[in-house]
Structures are given as structure tokens and as C-alpha cells.
Short mmCIF file of C-alpha atoms in Angstrom, two decimals:
data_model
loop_
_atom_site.label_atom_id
_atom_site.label_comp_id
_atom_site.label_asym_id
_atom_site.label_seq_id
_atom_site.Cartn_x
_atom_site.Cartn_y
_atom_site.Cartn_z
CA UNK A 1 77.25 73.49 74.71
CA UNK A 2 78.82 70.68 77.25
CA UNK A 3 82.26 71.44 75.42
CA UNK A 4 81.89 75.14 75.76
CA UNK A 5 81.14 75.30 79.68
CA UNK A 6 84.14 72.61 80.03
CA UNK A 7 86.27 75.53 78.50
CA UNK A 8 84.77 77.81 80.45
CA UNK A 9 85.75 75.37 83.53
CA UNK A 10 89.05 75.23 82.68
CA UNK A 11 89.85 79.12 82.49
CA UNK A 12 88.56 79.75 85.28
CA UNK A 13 90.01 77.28 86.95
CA UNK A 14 93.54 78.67 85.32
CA UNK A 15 92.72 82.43 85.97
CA UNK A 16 91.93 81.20 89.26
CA UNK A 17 95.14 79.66 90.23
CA UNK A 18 96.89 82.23 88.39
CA UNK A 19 95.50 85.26 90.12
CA UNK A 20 96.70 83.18 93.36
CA UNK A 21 100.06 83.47 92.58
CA UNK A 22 99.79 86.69 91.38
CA UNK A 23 97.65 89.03 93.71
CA UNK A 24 99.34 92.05 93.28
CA UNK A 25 100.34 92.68 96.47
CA UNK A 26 103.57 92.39 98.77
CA UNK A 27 101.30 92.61 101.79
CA UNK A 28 99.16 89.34 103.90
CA UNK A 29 97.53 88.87 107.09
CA UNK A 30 97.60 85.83 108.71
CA UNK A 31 94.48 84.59 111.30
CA UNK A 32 93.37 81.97 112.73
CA UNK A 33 89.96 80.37 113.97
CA UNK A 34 89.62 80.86 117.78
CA UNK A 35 92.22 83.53 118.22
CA UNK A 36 92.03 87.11 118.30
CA UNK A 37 95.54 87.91 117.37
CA UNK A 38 96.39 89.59 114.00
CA UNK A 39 99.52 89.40 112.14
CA UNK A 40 101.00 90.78 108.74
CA UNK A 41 103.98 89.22 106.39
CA UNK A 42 105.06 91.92 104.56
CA UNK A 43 107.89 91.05 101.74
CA UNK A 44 111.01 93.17 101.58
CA UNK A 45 112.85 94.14 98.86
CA UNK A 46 116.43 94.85 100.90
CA UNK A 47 118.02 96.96 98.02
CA UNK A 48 114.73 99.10 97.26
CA UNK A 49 114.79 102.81 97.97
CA UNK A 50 113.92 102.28 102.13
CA UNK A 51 111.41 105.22 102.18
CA UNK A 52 109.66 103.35 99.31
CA UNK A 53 107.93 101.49 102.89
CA UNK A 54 106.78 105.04 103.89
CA UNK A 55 104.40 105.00 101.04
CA UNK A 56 102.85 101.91 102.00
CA UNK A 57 100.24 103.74 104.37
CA UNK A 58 98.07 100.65 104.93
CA UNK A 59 101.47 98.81 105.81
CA UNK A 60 102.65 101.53 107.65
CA UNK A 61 99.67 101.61 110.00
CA UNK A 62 99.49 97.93 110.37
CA UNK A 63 103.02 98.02 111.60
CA UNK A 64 102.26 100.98 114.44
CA UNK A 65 99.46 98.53 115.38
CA UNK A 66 101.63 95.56 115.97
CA UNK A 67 103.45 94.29 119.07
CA UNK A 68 106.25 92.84 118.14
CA UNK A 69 108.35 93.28 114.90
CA UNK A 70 110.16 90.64 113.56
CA UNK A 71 113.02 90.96 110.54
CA UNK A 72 115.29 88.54 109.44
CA UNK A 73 118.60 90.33 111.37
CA UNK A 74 118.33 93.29 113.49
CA UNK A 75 120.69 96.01 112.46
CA UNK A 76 122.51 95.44 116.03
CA UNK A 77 122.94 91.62 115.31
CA UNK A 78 124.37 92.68 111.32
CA UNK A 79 126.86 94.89 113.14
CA UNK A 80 128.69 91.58 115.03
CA UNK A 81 129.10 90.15 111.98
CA UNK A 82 132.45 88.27 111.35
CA UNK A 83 134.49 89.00 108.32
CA UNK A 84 133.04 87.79 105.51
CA UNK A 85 136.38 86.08 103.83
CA UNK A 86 136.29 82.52 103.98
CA UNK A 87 139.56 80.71 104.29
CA UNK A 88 140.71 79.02 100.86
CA UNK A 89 139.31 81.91 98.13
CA UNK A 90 142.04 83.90 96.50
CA UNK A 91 143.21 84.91 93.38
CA UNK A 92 144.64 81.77 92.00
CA UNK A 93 141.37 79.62 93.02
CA UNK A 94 139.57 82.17 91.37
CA UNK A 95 141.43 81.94 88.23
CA UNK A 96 141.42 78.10 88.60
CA UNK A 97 137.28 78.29 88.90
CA UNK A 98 136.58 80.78 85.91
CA UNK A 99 136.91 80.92 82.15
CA UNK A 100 139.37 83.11 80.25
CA UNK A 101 136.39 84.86 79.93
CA UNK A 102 134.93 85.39 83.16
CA UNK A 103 138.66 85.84 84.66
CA UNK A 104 139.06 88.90 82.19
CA UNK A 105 135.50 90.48 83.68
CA UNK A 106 136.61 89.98 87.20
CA UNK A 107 140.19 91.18 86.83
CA UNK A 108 138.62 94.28 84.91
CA UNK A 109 135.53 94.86 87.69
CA UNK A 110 138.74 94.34 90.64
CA UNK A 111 140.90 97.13 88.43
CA UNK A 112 137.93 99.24 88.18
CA UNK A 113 136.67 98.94 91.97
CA UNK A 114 140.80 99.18 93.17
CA UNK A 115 139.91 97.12 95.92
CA UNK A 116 141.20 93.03 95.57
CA UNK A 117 139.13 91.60 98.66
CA UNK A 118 136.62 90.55 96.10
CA UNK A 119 138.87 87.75 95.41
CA UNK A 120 138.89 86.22 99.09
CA UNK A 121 134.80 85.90 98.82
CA UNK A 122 133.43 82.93 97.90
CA UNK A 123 131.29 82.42 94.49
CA UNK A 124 127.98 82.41 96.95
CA UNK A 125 128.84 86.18 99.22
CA UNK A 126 130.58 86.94 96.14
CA UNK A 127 127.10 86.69 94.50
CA UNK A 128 125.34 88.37 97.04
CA UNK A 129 127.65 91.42 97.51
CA UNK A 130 128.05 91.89 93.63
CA UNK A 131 124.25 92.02 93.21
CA UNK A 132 124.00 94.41 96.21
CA UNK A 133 126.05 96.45 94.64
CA UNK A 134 124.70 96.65 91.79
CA UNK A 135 120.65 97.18 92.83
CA UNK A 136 121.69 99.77 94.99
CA UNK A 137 124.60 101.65 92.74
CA UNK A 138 122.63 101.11 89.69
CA UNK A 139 118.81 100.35 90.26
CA UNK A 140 118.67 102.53 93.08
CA UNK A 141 120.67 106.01 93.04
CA UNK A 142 118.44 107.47 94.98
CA UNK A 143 119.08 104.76 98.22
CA UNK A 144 122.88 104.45 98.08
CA UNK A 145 122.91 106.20 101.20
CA UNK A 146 120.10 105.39 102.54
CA UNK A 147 120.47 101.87 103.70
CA UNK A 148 118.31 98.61 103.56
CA UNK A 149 114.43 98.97 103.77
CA UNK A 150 114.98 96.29 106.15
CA UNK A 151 116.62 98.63 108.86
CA UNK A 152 114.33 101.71 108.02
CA UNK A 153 111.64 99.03 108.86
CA UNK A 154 113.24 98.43 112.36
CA UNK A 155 113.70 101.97 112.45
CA UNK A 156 110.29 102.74 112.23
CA UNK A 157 109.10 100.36 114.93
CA UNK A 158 111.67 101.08 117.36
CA UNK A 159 110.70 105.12 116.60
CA UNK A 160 107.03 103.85 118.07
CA UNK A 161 108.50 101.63 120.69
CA UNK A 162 107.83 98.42 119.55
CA UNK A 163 110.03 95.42 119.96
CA UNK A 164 111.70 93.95 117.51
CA UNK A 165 113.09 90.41 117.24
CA UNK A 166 115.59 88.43 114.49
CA UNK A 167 114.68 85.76 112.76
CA UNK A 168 117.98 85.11 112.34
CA UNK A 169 121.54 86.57 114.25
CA UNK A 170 124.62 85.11 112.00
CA UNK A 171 123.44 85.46 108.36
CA UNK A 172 126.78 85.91 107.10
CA UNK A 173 128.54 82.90 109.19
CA UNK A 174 125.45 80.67 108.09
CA UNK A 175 126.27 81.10 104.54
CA UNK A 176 129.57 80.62 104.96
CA UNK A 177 129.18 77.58 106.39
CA UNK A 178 126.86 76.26 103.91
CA UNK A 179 128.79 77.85 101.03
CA UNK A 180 131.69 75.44 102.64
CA UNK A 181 129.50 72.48 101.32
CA UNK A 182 129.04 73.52 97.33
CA UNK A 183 130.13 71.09 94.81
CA UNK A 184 132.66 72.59 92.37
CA UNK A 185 129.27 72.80 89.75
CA UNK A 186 127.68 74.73 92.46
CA UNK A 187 130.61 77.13 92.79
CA UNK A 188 130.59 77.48 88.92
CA UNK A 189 126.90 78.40 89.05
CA UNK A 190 127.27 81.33 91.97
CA UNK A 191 130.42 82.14 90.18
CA UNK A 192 128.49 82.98 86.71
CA UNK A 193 125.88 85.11 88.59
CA UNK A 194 129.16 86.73 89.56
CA UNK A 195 130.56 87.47 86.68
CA UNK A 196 127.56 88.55 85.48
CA UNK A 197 127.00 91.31 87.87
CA UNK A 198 130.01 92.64 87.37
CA UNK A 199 130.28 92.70 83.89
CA UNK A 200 126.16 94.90 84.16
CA UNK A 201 128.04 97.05 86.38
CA UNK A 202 131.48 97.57 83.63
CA UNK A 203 129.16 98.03 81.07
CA UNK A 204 126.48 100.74 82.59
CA UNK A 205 123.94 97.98 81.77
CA UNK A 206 120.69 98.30 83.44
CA UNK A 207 118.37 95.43 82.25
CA UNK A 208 118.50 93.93 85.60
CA UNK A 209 116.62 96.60 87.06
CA UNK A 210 113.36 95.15 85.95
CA UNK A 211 113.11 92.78 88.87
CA UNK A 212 113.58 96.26 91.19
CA UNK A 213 110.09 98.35 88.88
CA UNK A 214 108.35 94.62 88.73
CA UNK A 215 108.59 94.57 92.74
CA UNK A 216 107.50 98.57 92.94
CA UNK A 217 104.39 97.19 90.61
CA UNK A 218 103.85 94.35 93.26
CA UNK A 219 104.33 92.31 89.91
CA UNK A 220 105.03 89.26 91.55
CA UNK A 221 104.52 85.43 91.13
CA UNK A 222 104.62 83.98 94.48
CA UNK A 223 104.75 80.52 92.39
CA UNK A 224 103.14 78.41 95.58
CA UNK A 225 103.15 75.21 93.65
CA UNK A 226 107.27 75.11 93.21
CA UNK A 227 108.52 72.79 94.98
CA UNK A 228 112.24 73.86 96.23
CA UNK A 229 113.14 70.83 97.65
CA UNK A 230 113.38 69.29 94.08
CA UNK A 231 115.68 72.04 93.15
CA UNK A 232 118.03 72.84 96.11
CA UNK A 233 120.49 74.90 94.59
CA UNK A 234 117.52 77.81 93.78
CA UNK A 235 118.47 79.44 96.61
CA UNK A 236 120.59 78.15 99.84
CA UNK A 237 118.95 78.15 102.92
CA UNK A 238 116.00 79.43 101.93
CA UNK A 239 114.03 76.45 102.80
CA UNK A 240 115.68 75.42 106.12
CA UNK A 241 115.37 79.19 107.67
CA UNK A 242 111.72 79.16 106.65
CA UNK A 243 111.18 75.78 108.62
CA UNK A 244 112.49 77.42 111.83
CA UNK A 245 111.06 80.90 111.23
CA UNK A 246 107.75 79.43 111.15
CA UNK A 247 108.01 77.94 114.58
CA UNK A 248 109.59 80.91 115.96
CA UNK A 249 106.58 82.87 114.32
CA UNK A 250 104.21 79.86 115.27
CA UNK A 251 104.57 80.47 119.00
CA UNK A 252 105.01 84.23 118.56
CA UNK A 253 101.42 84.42 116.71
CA UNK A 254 99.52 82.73 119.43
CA UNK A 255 99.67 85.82 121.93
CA UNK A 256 100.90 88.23 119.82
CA UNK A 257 99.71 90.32 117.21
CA UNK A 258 103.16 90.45 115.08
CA UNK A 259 104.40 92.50 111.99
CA UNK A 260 107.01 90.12 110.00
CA UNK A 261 108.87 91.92 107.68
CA UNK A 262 111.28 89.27 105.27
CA UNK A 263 112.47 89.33 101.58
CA UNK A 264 109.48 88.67 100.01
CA UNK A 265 111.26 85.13 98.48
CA UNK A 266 110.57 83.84 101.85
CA UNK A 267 107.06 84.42 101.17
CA UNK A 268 106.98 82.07 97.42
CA UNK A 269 107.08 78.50 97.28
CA UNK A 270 106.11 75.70 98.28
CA UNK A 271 108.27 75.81 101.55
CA UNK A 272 107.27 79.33 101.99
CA UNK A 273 106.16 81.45 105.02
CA UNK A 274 102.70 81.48 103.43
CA UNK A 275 102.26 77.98 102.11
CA UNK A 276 103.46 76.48 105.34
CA UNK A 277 101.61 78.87 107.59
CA UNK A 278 98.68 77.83 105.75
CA UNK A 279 98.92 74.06 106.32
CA UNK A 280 99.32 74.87 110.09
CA UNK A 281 95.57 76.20 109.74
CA UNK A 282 95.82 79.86 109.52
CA UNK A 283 94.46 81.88 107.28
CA UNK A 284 96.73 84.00 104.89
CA UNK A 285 94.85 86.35 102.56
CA UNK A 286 96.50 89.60 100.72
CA UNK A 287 95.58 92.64 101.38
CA UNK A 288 96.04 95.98 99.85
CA UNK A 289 99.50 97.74 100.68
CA UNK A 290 97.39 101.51 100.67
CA UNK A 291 94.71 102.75 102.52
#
């Protein structure tokens, strides 16, 4: 009997922790004792059909009842944006970086798309544009045109009058700059993620789309135990524009009631919005994304 109830113990314990990373939703509110302000994180999917947001009426209200919106870069502040080349990346580094193998994709992907300024990216905006590219071209037909649901978001709030705010105002010079700092294993990493992009989009091949349906499901595992900082080359920057977001957000939450809309990695993790939010002492529950 003792054995059995430990069993029990344990998977509930399990289904427990689980069901915390896992809630099924892309939408949290954030409170705190003593205060009377009200804010939502909502996690963005930037490639993801924009009007997909529309249909999030719950979302959609909690937005008009904000103050202040805040995104990661304001569609003004993406506009000033300096060239994305970085100094150093051509063809022959390229070639000196990748496989016969890999060389043969990008030279095919660079024939196909007749346009050679792929070459002058490095292996990180490399990454990011080929995968941009191919969510939007490929996962998303139906929001080539349409831009980022990032934007539509701003959109939306400016539409009602609200303010809206960056988190950030030189994405593309801050990765840049910390691109400037990979070792050549990290450059063979982004490189591969490259490579692999293109070679989806060559070959009509749409099994990456399953991260776009999984995030339309709210399928996702917010993984709050990970700890990033033991694995720094998951994802550049993530962790040190969290730090500052939150005490941008920190000082904006105390008077404000504030819709944040981010990529909804910015939400997982240890390091995350959430997580660290929560240590602070508020309150961050899900919530359901619909009326």
C-alpha cells in the first residue's frame, strides 16, 4: 500500500511539473501583491501568419486594455537599421568555412535565389535570414506579404492609441557585434543551420514546419528548469536581453498596466521573462488565449 501511494507521489509530482512547462498556452499575466497594475507576456511567433493574433480574442482584448505596449523593436526603429553585411564574409571565407558538401548547397541555393549578398552575411544573420525565409516562403504562404505578427501587433495598438515602446532599437548591429566574437566551432554550428535551410528550401522540403502547427497548437515546452547559462551557444543574446528587458519591464510594471509582446523563447528558461519575473515576486500564471 506504502509503495503504491509513493508511486502515486511521484506521478503526480511528474505530471505536475510537466503540465508547468507545458500549459498550453502562449498567453500569462503577471501581478503582484500590493499593486493594482495588470500586465500580459504574450509570446510571438515573428514568421506566423500576423492575423493569426486577431484570433486570439482574449489576447486581443487584453491588449486594447493595456497602456503601454512593449515589443522587442518597433517597426520605426527596424527601419534605421544598418546594412546587415559584416566586414570579412565573402565567398572565399565561405568556401574556406564549409564542406564540399555544404559549399555545393549554398552555391546551388545562391544560383537559385540569383542574388550573391548571401555570401557577405555571417553564419549567425545568415541563419536568421535563411530560416526567415523559409517559415514565411514555405510554412507560411499565406503571410509572405503580410509582414511580422510582431508589427501587426504594434499595428493594432497604435490603431487604439496606445504607446508602444522597444525593448530593444539595434537588433541587427547587436548581433553583429556579438556574431564578431564566435569561435570558428561556433561559426561552423550557425553555418550548418545554414546550410540546412537552404538545402529545405532546394528541395520543397517542409518538415520544418512542425515547429510553425506545434506553436498554432500552443504545443509548447517552456522548459523553466534549463539552465542557458550552461549552454551559451543555444541562442546568442537571449539571456543578456532578457536581464535588461526585465528591468526595463520591472519599472514599467509598477505604474503601468503593460502588454509585452516577445518571441515566445524569451518566455522559456531558466533566464526567462517568466522565471525571472517570478523570483522578483510577481505572480505569472497562464491564461487562456480565447474568450
Amino acid at each position: 500500500m506504502r509503495n503504491g501511494l509513493f508511486i502515486a507521489l511521484i506521478l503526480f509530482c511528474l505530471s505536475n511539473a510537466y503540465s508547468q512547462d507545458k500549459p498550453r498556452t502562449i498567453f500569462w499575466k503577471v501581478s503582484k501583491e500590493g499593486s493594482k497594475n495588470e500586465s500580459y507576456l504574450f509570446g510571438t511567433f515573428h514568421e506566423v501568419n500576423p492575423y493569426f493574433f486577431d484570433s486570439l480574442t482574449n489576447v486581443v482584448d487584453k491588449l486594447k486594455g493595456s497602456t503601454i505596449l512593449f515589443v522587442e523593436e518597433r517597426i520605426s526603429d527596424a527601419r534605421k537599421q544598418p546594412p546587415s553585411e559584416q566586414t570579412g564574409w565573402n565567398t572565399d571565407k565561405w568556401n574556406s568555412l564549409l564542406t564540399n558538401t555544404q559549399d555545393q548547397v549554398f552555391s546551388d541555393f545562391v544560383k537559385k535565389a540569383e542574388d550573391r549578398a548571401y555570401y557577405k552575411l555571417n553564419p549567425l544573420l545568415l541563419t536568421l535570414t535563411t530560416s526567415r525565409s523559409y517559415l514565411l516562403n514555405f510554412c507560411q504562404t499565406d503571410s509572405a506579404l503580410a509582414g511580422l505578427m510582431d508589427h501587426h501587433i504594434e499595428q493594432v495598438a497604435m490603431k487604439d492609441r496606445k504607446s508602444v515602446q522597444s525593448l530593444d532599437t539595434e537588433q541587427v548591429s547587436l548581433l553583429t557585434e556579438e556574431a564578431k566574437k564566435f569561435s570558428s566551432l561556433q561559426d561552423s554550428l550557425y553555418a550548418s543551420y545554414s546550410i540546412q535551410f537552404m538545402k529545405m528550401m532546394l528541395d520543397d522540403d517542409l518538415t520544418g514546419c512542425d515547429i510553425v502547427s506545434a506553436y498554432k497548437r500552443f504545443d509548447i515546452n517552456y522548459e523553466f528548469d534549463v539552465d542557458l547559462l550552461k549552454n551559451a551557444g543555444r541562442s546568442p543574446l537571449l539571456v543578456q536581453r532578457n536581464n535588461r528587458w526585465v528591468r526595463l519591464l520591472e519599472n514599467a510594471f509598477s505604474s503601468n498596466n503593460c502588454f509585452v509582446a516577445v518571441g515566445y523563447r524569451h518566455l522559456m528558461y531558466k533566464q526567462g521573462l517568466i522565471q525571472q519575473l517570478r523570483a522578483l515576486g510577481y505572480t505569472v500564471t497562464p491564461i487562456p488565449i480565447s474568450r
